[in-house]
Coordinates of C-alpha atoms in Angstrom, one line a residue:
X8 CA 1.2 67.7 18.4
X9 CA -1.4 65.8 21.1
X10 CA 0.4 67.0 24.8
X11 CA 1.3 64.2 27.0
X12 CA -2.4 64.0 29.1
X13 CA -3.5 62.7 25.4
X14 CA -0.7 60.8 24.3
X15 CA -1.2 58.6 28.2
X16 CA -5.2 58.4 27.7
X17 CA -5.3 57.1 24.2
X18 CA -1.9 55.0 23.9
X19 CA -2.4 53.0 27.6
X20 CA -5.8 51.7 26.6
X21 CA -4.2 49.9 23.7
X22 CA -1.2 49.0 25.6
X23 CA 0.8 51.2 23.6
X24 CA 3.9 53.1 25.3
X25 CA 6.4 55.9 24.1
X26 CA 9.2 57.4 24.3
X27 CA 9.1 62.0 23.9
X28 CA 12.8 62.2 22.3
X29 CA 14.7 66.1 22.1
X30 CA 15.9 66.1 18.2
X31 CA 18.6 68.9 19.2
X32 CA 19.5 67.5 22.6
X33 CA 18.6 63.7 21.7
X34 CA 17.4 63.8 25.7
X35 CA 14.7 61.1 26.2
X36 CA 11.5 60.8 28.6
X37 CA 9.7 57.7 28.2
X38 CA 5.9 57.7 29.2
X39 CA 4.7 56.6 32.4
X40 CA 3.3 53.5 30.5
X41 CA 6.9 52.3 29.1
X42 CA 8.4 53.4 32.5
X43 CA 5.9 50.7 34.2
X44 CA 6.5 47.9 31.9
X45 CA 10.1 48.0 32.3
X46 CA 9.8 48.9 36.2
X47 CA 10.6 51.8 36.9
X48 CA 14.4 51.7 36.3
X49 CA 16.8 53.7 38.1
X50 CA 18.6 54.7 34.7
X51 CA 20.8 57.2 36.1
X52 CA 19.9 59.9 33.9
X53 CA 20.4 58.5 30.7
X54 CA 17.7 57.0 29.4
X55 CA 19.1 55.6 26.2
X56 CA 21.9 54.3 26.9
X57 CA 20.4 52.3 30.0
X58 CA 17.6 50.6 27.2
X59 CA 20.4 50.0 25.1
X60 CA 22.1 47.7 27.5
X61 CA 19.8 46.9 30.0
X62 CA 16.2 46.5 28.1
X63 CA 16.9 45.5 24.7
X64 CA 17.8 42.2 23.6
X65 CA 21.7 42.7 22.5
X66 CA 20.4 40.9 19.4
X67 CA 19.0 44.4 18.4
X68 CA 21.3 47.1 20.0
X69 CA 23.5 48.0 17.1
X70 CA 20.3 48.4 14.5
X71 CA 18.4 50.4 16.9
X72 CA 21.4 53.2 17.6
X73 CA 21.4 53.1 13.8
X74 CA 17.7 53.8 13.8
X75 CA 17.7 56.5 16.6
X76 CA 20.9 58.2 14.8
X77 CA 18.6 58.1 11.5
X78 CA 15.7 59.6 13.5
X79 CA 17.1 62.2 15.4
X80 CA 19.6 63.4 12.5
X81 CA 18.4 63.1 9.1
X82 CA 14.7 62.8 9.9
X83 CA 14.2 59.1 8.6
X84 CA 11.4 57.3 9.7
X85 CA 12.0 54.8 12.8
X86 CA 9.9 51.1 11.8
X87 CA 11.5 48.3 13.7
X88 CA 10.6 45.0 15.5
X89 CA 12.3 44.5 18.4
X90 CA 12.7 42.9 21.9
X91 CA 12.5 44.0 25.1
X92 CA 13.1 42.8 28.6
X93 CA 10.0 43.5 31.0
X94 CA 9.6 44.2 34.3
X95 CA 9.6 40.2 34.9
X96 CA 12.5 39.6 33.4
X97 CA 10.9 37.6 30.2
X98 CA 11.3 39.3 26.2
X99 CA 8.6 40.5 24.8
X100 CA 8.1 41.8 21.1
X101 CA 7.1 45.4 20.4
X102 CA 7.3 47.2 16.7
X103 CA 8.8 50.6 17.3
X104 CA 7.9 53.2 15.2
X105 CA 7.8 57.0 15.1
X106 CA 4.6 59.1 15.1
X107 CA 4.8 61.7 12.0
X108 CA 4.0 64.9 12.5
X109 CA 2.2 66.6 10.3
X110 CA 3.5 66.5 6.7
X111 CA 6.2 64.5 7.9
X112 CA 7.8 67.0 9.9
X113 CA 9.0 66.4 13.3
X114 CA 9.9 69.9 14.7
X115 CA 11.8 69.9 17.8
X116 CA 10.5 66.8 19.4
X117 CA 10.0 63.0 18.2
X118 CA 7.5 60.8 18.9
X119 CA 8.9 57.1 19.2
X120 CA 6.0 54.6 20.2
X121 CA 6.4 50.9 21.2
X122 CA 3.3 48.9 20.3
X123 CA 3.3 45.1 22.0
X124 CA 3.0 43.0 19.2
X125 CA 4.4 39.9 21.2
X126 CA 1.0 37.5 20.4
X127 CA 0.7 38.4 16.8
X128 CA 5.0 37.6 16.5
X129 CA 3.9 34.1 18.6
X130 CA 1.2 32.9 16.3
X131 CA 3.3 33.9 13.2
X132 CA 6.3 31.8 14.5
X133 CA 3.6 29.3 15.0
X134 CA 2.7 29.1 12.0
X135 CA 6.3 29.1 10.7
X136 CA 6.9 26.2 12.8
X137 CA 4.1 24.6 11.8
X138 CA 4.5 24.6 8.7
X139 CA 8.1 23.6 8.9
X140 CA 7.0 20.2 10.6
X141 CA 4.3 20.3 8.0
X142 CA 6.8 19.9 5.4
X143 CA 9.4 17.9 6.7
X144 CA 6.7 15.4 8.2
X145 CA 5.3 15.3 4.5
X146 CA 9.2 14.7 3.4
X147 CA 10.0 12.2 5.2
X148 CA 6.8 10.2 5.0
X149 CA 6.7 11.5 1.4
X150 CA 3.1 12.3 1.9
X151 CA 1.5 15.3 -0.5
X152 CA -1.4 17.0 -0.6
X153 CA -4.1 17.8 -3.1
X154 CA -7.1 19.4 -3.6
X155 CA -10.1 18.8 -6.4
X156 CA -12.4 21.3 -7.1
X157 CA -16.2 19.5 -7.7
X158 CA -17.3 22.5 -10.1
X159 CA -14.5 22.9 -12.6
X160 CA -13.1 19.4 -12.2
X161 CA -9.5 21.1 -11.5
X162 CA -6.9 19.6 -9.3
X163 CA -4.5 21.0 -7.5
X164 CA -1.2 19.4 -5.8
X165 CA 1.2 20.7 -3.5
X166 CA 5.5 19.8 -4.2
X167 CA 5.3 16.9 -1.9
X168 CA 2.7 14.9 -4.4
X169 CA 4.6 16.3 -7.7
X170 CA 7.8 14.9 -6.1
X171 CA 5.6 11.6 -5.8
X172 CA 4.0 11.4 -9.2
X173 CA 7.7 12.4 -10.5
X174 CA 6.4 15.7 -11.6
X175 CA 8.6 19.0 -12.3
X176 CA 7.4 21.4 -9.6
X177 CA 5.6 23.6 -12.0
X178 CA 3.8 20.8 -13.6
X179 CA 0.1 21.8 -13.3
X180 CA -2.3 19.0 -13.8
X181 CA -5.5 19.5 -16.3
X182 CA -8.7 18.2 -15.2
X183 CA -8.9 15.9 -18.4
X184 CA -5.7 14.0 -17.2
X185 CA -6.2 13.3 -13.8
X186 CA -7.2 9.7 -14.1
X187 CA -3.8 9.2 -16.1
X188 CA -2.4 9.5 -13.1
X189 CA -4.1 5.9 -11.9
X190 CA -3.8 2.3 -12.9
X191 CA -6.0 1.2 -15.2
X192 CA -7.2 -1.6 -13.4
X193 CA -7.6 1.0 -10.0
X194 CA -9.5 3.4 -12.6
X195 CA -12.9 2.2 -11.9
X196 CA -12.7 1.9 -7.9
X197 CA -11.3 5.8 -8.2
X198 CA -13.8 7.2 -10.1
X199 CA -16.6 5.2 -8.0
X200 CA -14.6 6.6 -4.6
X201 CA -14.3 10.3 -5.9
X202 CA -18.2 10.2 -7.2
X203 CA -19.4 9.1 -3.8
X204 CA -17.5 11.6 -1.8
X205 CA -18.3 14.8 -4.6
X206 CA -22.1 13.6 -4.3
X207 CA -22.7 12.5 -1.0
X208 CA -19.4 13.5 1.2
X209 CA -18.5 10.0 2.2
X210 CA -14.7 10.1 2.7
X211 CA -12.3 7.7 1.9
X212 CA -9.3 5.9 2.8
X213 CA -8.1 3.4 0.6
X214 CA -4.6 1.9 -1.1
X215 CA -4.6 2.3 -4.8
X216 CA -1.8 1.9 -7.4
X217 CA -1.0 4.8 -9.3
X218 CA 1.3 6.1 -12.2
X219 CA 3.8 8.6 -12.4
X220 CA 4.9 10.4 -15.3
X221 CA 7.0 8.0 -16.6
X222 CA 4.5 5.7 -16.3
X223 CA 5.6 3.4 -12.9
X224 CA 3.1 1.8 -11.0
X225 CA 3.2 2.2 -7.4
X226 CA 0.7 1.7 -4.4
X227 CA 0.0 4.8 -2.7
X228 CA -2.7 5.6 0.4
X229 CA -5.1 7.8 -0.5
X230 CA -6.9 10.0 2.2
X231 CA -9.9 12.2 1.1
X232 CA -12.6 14.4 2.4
X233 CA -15.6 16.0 1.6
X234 CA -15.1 20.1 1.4
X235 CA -18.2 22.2 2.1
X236 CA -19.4 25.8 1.5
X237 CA -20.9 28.2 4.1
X238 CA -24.3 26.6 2.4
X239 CA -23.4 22.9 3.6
X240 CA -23.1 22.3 -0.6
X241 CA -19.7 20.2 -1.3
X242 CA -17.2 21.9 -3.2
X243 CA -14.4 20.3 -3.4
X244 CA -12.5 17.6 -2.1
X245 CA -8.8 17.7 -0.1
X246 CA -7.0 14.7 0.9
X247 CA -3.5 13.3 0.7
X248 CA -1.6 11.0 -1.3
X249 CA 0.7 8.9 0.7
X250 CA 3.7 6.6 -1.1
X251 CA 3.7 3.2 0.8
X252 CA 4.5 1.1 -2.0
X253 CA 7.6 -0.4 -0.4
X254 CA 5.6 -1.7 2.6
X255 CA 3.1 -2.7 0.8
X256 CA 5.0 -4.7 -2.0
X257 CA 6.7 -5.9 0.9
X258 CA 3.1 -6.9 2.4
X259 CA 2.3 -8.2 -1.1
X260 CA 5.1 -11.0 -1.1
X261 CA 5.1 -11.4 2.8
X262 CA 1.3 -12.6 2.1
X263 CA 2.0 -14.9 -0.8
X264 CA 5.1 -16.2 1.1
X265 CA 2.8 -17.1 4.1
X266 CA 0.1 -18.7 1.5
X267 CA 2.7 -20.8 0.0
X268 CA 3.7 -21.7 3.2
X269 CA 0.5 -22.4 4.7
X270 CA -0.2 -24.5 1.3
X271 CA 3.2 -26.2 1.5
X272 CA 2.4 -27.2 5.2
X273 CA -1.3 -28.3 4.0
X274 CA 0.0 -30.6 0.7
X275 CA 2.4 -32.0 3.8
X276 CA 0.6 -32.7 6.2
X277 CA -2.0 -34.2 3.9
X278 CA 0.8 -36.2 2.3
X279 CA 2.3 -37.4 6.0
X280 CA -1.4 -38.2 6.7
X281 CA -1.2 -40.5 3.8
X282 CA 2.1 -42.1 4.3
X283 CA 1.2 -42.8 7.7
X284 CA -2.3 -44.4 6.9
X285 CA -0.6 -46.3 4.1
X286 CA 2.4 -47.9 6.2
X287 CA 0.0 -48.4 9.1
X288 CA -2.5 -50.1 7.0
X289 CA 0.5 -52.9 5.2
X290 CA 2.0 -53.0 8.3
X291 CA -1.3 -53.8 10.3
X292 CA -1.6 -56.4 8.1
X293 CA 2.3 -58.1 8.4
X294 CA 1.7 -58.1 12.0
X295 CA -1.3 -59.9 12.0
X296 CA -0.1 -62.4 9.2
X297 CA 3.4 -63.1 11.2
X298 CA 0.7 -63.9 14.7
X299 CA -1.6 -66.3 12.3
X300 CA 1.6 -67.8 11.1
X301 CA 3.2 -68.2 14.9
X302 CA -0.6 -69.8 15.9
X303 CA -0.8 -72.0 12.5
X304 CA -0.5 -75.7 13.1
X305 CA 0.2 -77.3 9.8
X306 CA 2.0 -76.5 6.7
X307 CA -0.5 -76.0 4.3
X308 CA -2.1 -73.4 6.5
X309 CA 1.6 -71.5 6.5
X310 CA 1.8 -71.9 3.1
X311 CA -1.7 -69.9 2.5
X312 CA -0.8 -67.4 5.0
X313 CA 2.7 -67.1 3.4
X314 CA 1.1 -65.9 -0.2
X315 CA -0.4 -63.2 1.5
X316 CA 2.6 -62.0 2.8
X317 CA 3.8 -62.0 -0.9
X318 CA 0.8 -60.1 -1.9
X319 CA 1.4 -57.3 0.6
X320 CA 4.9 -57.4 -0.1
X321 CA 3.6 -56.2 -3.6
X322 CA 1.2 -53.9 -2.7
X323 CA 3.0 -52.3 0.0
X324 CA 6.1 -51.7 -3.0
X325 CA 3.2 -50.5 -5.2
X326 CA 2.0 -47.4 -2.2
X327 CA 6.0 -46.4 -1.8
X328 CA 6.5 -46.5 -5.8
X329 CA 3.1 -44.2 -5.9
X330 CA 4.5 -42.1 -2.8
X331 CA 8.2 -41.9 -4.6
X332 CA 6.1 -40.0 -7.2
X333 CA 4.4 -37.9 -5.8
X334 CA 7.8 -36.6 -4.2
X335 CA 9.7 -36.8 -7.7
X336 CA 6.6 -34.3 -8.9
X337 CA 7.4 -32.0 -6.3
X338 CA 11.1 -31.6 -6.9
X339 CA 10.6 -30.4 -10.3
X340 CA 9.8 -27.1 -9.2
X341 CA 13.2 -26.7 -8.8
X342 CA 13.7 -26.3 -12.8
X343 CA 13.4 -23.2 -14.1
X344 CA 10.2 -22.1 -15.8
X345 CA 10.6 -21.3 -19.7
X346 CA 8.5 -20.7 -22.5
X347 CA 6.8 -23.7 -23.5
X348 CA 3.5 -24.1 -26.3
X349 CA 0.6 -25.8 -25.5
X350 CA 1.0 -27.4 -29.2
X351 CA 4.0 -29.1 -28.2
X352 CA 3.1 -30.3 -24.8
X353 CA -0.2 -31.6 -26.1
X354 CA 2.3 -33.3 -28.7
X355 CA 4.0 -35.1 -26.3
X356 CA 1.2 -36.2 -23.9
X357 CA -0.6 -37.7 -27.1
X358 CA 2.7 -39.7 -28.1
X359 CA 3.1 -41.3 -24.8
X360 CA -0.6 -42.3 -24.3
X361 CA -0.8 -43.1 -28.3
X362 CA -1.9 -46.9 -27.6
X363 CA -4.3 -45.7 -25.1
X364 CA -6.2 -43.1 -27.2
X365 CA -5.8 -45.5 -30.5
X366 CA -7.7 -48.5 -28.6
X367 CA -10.5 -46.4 -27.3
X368 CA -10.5 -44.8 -30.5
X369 CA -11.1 -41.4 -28.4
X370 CA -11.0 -38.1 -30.4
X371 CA -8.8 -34.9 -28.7
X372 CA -10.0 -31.5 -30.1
X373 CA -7.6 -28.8 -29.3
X374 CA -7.6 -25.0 -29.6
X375 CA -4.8 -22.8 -28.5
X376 CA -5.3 -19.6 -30.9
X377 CA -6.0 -17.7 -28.1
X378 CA -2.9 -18.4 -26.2
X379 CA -0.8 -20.4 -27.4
X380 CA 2.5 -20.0 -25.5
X381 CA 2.8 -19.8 -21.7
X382 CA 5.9 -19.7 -18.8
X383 CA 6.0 -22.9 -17.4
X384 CA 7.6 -25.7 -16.0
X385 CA 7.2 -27.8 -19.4
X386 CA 7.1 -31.4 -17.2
X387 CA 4.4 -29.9 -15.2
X388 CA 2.4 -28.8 -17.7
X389 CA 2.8 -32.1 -20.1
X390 CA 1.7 -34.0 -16.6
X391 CA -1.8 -32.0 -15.9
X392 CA -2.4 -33.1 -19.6
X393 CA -1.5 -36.3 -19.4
X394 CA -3.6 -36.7 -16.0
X395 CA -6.7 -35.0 -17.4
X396 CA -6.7 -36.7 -20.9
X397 CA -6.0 -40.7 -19.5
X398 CA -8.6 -39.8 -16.8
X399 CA -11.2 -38.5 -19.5
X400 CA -10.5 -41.4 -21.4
X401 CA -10.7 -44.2 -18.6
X402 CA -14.0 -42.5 -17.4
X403 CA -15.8 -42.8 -20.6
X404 CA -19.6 -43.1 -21.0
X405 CA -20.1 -46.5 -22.2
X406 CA -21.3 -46.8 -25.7
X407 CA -20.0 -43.5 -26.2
X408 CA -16.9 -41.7 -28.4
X409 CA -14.4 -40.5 -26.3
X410 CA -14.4 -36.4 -27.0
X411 CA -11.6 -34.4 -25.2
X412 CA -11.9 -30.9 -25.9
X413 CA -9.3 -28.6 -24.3
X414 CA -9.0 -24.7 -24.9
X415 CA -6.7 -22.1 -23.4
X416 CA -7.5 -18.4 -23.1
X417 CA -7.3 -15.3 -21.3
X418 CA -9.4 -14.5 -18.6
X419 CA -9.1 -11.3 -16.2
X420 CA -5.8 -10.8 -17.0
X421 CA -5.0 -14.4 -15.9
X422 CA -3.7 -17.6 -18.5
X423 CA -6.6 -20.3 -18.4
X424 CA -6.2 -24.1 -19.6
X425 CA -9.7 -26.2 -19.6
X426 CA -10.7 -29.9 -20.8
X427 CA -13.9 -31.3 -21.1
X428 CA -14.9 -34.5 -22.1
X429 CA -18.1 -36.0 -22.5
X430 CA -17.4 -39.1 -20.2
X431 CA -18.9 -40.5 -17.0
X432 CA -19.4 -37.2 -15.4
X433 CA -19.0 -37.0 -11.0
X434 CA -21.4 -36.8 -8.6
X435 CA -20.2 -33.7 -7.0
X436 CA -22.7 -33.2 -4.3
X437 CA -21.5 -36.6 -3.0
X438 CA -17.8 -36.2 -4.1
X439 CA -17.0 -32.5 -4.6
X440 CA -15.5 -31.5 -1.1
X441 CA -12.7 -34.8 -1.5
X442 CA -12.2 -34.4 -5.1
X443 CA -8.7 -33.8 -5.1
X444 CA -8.0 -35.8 -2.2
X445 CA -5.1 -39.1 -2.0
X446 CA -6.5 -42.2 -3.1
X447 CA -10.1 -40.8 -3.5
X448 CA -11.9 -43.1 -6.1
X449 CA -15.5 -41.8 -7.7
X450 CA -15.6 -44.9 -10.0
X451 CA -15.4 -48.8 -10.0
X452 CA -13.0 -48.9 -12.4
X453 CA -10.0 -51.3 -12.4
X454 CA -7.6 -48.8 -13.2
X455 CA -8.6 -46.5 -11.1
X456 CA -5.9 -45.2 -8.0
X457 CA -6.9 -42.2 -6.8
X458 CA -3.5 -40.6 -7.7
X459 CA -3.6 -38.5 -11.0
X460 CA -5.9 -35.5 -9.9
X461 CA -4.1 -35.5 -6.7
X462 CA -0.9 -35.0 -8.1
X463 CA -2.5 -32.6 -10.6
X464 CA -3.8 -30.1 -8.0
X465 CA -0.6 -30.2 -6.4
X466 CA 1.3 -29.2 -9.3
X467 CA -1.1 -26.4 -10.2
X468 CA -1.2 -25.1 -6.7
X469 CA 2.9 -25.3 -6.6
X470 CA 2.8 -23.1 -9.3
X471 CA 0.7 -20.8 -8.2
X472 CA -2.7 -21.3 -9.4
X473 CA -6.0 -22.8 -9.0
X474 CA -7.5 -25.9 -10.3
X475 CA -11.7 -26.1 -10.2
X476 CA -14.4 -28.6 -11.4
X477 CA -17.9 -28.5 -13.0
X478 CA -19.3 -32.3 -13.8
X479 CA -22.5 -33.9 -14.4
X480 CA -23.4 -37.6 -14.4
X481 CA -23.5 -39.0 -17.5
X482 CA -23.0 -36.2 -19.7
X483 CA -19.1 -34.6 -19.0
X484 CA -16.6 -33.1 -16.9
X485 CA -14.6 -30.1 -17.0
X486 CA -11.2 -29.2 -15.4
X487 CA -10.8 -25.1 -15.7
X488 CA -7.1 -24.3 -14.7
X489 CA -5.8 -20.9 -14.0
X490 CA -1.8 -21.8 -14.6

């Protein structure tokens, strides 16, 4: 057994104190080390009992006398973590733990050493702690982790991104499935995100829609970074998958509700523009009829002046019947949309303009094999025809057979109506930027009013889609619609 010169040289350097225990007489010394870091108490002789109730947090008083019993009586190693009150009053952890003698035995005398382990217990609760806000954080934001390894192509997810993906905890993804995991249409911008970051470490930070199990779409924000070896070669990649499909639906129809709006508020103010310019305009032209009449001398002047007055009577009933139109148009989006076929609509639209198409003998060549149904507002759809085709027709190339071929299809995932005709064709480098516009003529035609394609784009647009144009003079026009 090393005497207590040896015991103070090599323990003190390592900050490690002790305690020389009597097994018979269960007397106690401490050495001058422990006596230092608890002060230099005056214990009154009894040493244990003083640490019991003076030094040692009460958490650990009762284990410790079960310890010491087990020591001193029945030989049985002493391994415990405790804490103990300094000299400056603060707790401090120390593991406490006999020294064996050899082959176990203790003899007369037991060696009880207190090594300060009070950093190493700090960074473990750290870590704990960390780890705990780790988690919960991760809970609550339901934000998971993941990890993909470059050379094998396996990935690896932590409970938080199971939980997401509405996996069973022991659910262990295989490299050949982890793009099942994405929507299809996300697919490609994945696979070009994760090759850019595995080849050149560019990280990324994007929102995606993925899949879970059960095969729900949701958007999710996906965090990843490039992870390197100690040879600056990328190994792997670990990021996070965060759920934010709520706010982000929630984004989704706040934007479209603000589009709407914003188109709304365009159609309107174009339309009060119009109203305004069209009352203005007829009344303009009362005002200055009722002076001319006030300034007339004779009777046959009135009487001319009094037919105009008849004419813009007429005209101005004509603008407010074309105005009332328009806003009977609009109210229809208040029916509900159904299922209506373009064979039926087209039916309709031919009927009603049957004297029209029969006098200009024009020939309409449909094809709806594609698609042939969609969900619509049937009056709408029967009116964009109805526009299109009487426009097509009125418009014709002199000399030349009115052809009207319309087509629907798919396109992108989006439902697509065009017509084409082979009639007068529009100058769209002179016209294009009004071509939808109020009262905006491209052709000296008697019929001609300016109101069909605006009402048509309106109704499109109401419903939610786009209406575009390709023309040339003299050969054809042709409306694509995305309904």
């Amino acid at each position: 057994m090393l005497n207590d010169l040896q015991l103070n040289s090599i323990l003190e350097d390592f900050d490690v104190a002790y305690w020389k225990i009597n097994v018979f007489s269960k007397k106690i010394s401490w050495s001058p080390h422990f006596n230092h870091l608890v002060g230099d108490p005056d214990t009154g002789g009894d040493h244990f009992e003083y640490f019991l109730n003076n030094i040692l947090h009460k958490d650990y008083r009762y284990d410790f006398r079960e310890h010491f019993e087990d020591l001193t009586t029945h030989s049985k190693p002493f391994n415990a973590e405790v804490r103990i009150k300094l000299e400056n009053g603060k707790y401090r952890w120390f593991e406490c733990r006999n020294l064996k003698g050899k082959e176990g035995a203790f003899g007369d005398t037991a060696i009880l050493m207190f090594v300060n382990i009070h950093q190493a217990k700090r960074d473990e609760y750290t870590i704990e702690e960390n780890f705990f806000y780790y988690h919960e954080t991760a809970e609550m934001t339901s934000t998971g982790g993941w990890y993909y390894d470059v050379t094998s192509g396996a990935v690896y997810w932590d409970n938080v991104t199971k939980k997401i993906l509405d996996c069973p905890l022991d659910h262990e993804p295989k490299p050949e499935d982890k793009m099942r995991f994405y929507a299809e249409d996300h697919r490609e911008k994945v696979t070009d995100m994760f090759h850019k970051c595995s080849k050149y470490g560019i990280p990324f930070k994007v929102e995606i829609k993925m899949r879970t199990l059960h095969n729900r779409e949701f958007w999710v924000r996906a965090t990843g970074k490039p992870v390197y070896n100690n040879d600056q070669e990328i190994i792997g990649i670990r990021g996070v998958f965060q759920d934010i499909d709520e706010q982000k639906t929630n984004e989704l129809n706040l934007q479209n509700s603000l589009d709407i709006i914003a188109s709304q508020n365009s159609r309107l103010f174009n339309f009060a523009h119009i109203v305004s310019h069209q009352l203005r305009c007829h009344s303009s032209n009362l005002n200055l009829i009722s002076q001319l009449l006030e300034e007339s001398k004779s009777v046959e002047d009135k009487l001319d002046l009094l037919i105009n007055v008849n004419d813009i009577s007429k005209n101005l009933e004509k603008a407010i019947v074309e105005l009332n139109t328009i806003v009977t148009k609009q109210n229809n989006l208040k029916k509900e949309r159904r299922v209506v076929k373009f064979k039926d609509a087209l039916d309709v639209v031919i009927a009603s303009a049957h004297s029209l198409i029969k006098r200009e003998n024009a020939e309409i060549i449909a094809e709806f094999n594609q698609l042939n149904e969609i969900n619509y507002i049937s009056e709408y759809l029967e009116s964009i025809l109805l526009n299109l085709i009487t426009n097509a027709i009125k418009y014709r190339f002199e000399g030349r057979k009115p052809v009207i071929f319309i087509q629907t299809y798919k396109e992108n995932g989006e439902n697509i109506l065009e017509i084409s005709d082979n009639g007068m064709g529009i100058d769209l480098d002179e016209h294009g930027d009004k071509m939808f516009g109020m009262y905006k003529t491209f052709h000296r035609h008697p019929e001609a009013n300016g109101i069909g394609l605006f009402i048509t784009k309106n109704q499109v647009e109401t419903m939610g889609g786009k209406i575009s144009v390709t023309s040339t003079v003299n050969i054809g026009t042709t409306f694509k619609i995305t309904l």
